[in-house]
Coordinates of N, CA, C and O in Angstrom, one line a residue:
M7 N 0.8 -1.2 0.0 CA 0.0 0.0 0.0 C 0.9 1.2 0.0 O 1.8 1.4 0.8
E8 N 0.6 2.1 -0.9 CA 1.4 3.4 -1.0 C 0.8 4.5 -0.3 O -0.4 4.5 -0.1
H9 N 1.6 5.4 0.2 CA 1.1 6.6 0.9 C 0.5 7.5 -0.2 O 0.9 7.5 -1.3
H10 N -0.5 8.3 0.2 CA -1.2 9.1 -0.8 C -0.4 10.2 -1.4 O -0.7 10.8 -2.4
L11 N 0.8 10.6 -0.7 CA 1.6 11.7 -1.2 C 2.8 11.1 -2.0 O 3.7 11.8 -2.5
M12 N 3.0 9.8 -2.0 CA 4.1 9.1 -2.6 C 3.8 8.9 -4.1 O 2.8 8.4 -4.5
G13 N 4.8 9.3 -4.9 CA 4.7 9.1 -6.4 C 5.1 7.7 -6.7 O 5.4 6.8 -5.9
P14 N 5.1 7.4 -8.0 CA 5.5 6.0 -8.5 C 7.0 5.8 -8.2 O 7.8 6.7 -8.2
L15 N 7.3 4.5 -8.0 CA 8.7 4.2 -7.6 C 9.7 4.6 -8.7 O 10.8 5.2 -8.4
L16 N 9.4 4.5 -10.0 CA 10.3 4.9 -11.0 C 10.5 6.4 -11.0 O 11.7 6.8 -11.2
G17 N 9.5 7.2 -10.7 CA 9.7 8.6 -10.6 C 10.6 9.0 -9.4 O 11.5 9.9 -9.6
N18 N 10.5 8.3 -8.3 CA 11.3 8.6 -7.2 C 12.8 8.2 -7.5 O 13.7 8.9 -7.1
I19 N 13.0 7.1 -8.2 CA 14.3 6.7 -8.5 C 15.0 7.7 -9.5 O 16.2 8.0 -9.3
I20 N 14.2 8.1 -10.5 CA 14.8 9.1 -11.4 C 15.2 10.4 -10.7 O 16.2 11.0 -11.0
I21 N 14.4 10.9 -9.8 CA 14.7 12.1 -9.0 C 15.9 11.9 -8.2 O 16.8 12.7 -8.1
L22 N 16.0 10.7 -7.5 CA 17.2 10.4 -6.6 C 18.5 10.3 -7.5 O 19.5 10.9 -7.1
V23 N 18.4 9.6 -8.6 CA 19.6 9.5 -9.4 C 20.0 10.8 -10.0 O 21.2 11.2 -10.0
G24 N 19.0 11.6 -10.5 CA 19.3 13.0 -11.0 C 20.0 13.9 -10.0 O 21.0 14.5 -10.2
G25 N 19.4 13.9 -8.8 CA 20.0 14.7 -7.7 C 21.4 14.2 -7.3 O 22.3 15.0 -7.1
G26 N 21.6 12.9 -7.3 CA 23.0 12.4 -7.0 C 24.0 12.7 -8.1 O 25.1 13.1 -7.8
L27 N 23.6 12.7 -9.4 CA 24.5 13.1 -10.4 C 24.8 14.6 -10.4 O 26.0 14.9 -10.6
I28 N 23.8 15.4 -10.1 CA 24.1 16.8 -9.9 C 25.1 17.1 -8.8 O 26.0 17.9 -8.9
T29 N 24.9 16.4 -7.7 CA 25.7 16.6 -6.5 C 27.2 16.1 -6.8 O 28.1 16.8 -6.5
L30 N 27.3 15.0 -7.4 CA 28.6 14.4 -7.8 C 29.3 15.4 -8.8 O 30.5 15.7 -8.7
G31 N 28.5 15.9 -9.8 CA 29.1 16.9 -10.7 C 29.6 18.1 -10.0 O 30.7 18.7 -10.4
C32 N 28.9 18.6 -9.0 CA 29.4 19.8 -8.2 C 30.7 19.5 -7.5 O 31.6 20.4 -7.5
Y33 N 30.8 18.3 -6.9 CA 32.0 18.0 -6.2 C 33.2 17.8 -7.2 O 34.3 18.3 -6.9
V34 N 33.0 17.2 -8.3 CA 34.0 17.1 -9.3 C 34.5 18.4 -9.8 O 35.7 18.7 -10.0
Y35 N 33.5 19.3 -10.1 CA 33.9 20.7 -10.6 C 34.6 21.5 -9.5 O 35.6 22.2 -9.8
A36 N 34.3 21.3 -8.3 CA 35.0 22.0 -7.2 C 36.4 21.5 -7.1 O 37.3 22.3 -6.9
I37 N 36.6 20.2 -7.1 CA 37.9 19.7 -7.1 C 38.7 20.1 -8.3 O 39.9 20.5 -8.2
W38 N 38.1 20.1 -9.4 CA 38.8 20.6 -10.7 C 39.3 22.0 -10.5 O 40.4 22.3 -10.9
L39 N 38.5 22.9 -10.0 CA 38.8 24.3 -9.8 C 39.9 24.4 -8.7 O 40.7 25.4 -8.8
L40 N 40.0 23.5 -7.8 CA 41.1 23.6 -6.8 C 42.4 23.2 -7.5 O 43.5 23.8 -7.2
I41 N 42.4 22.2 -8.3 CA 43.6 21.7 -9.0 C 44.0 22.7 -10.1 O 45.2 23.0 -10.3
H42 N 43.1 23.1 -10.9 CA 43.4 24.0 -12.1 C 42.5 25.3 -11.9 O 41.5 25.4 -12.6
P43 N 42.9 26.2 -11.1 CA 42.1 27.4 -10.8 C 41.9 28.3 -12.0 O 40.9 29.1 -12.0
G44 N 42.7 28.3 -13.0 CA 42.5 29.1 -14.1 C 43.1 30.5 -13.9 O 42.9 31.4 -14.8
E45 N 43.7 30.8 -12.8 CA 44.3 32.1 -12.5 C 45.8 32.0 -12.9 O 46.5 31.0 -12.7
H46 N 46.3 33.1 -13.5 CA 47.7 33.2 -13.9 C 48.6 33.9 -12.9 O 49.8 33.8 -12.9
D47 N 48.0 34.6 -11.9 CA 48.7 35.3 -10.9 C 49.1 34.3 -9.8 O 48.2 33.7 -9.1
Q48 N 50.4 34.0 -9.6 CA 50.8 33.1 -8.6 C 50.5 33.5 -7.1 O 50.5 32.7 -6.2
R49 N 50.1 34.7 -6.9 CA 49.8 35.2 -5.6 C 48.3 35.1 -5.3 O 47.8 35.5 -4.2
H50 N 47.5 34.6 -6.2 CA 46.1 34.5 -6.1 C 45.7 33.5 -4.9 O 46.4 32.5 -4.8
P51 N 44.8 33.8 -4.1 CA 44.5 32.9 -2.9 C 44.1 31.5 -3.3 O 44.3 30.6 -2.5
K52 N 43.6 31.3 -4.5 CA 43.3 29.9 -4.9 C 44.5 29.0 -4.9 O 44.4 27.8 -4.6
Y53 N 45.7 29.5 -5.2 CA 46.9 28.7 -5.2 C 47.3 28.3 -3.8 O 48.0 27.3 -3.7
G54 N 46.9 29.0 -2.8 CA 47.3 28.7 -1.4 C 46.5 27.6 -0.8 O 46.9 27.1 0.3
V55 N 45.4 27.2 -1.4 CA 44.6 26.2 -0.7 C 45.2 24.9 -0.5 O 45.1 24.2 0.5
L56 N 46.0 24.4 -1.5 CA 46.6 23.1 -1.5 C 48.1 23.1 -1.2 O 48.7 22.1 -1.3
D57 N 48.6 24.2 -0.7 CA 50.0 24.3 -0.3 C 50.3 23.4 0.9 O 49.5 23.2 1.7
D58 N 51.5 22.8 0.9 CA 51.9 21.9 2.0 C 52.1 22.7 3.3 O 52.0 22.1 4.4
D59 N 52.4 24.0 3.3 CA 52.7 24.7 4.5 C 51.4 25.1 5.3 O 51.5 25.7 6.3
R60 N 50.3 24.7 4.8 CA 49.0 25.1 5.6 C 48.5 23.9 6.3 O 48.5 22.8 6.0

């Protein structure tokens, strides 16, 4: 018996998978920007995030 506010199982799975892929994509993009910040100024704060002295 399904709850009256619950949608079909396939719809719930699609929403969960879509949200998971978006979240994973955000994490991958954030890590990519930490490794390759795209800034050419070596004094930019982004370069200091992964330094060994911190």
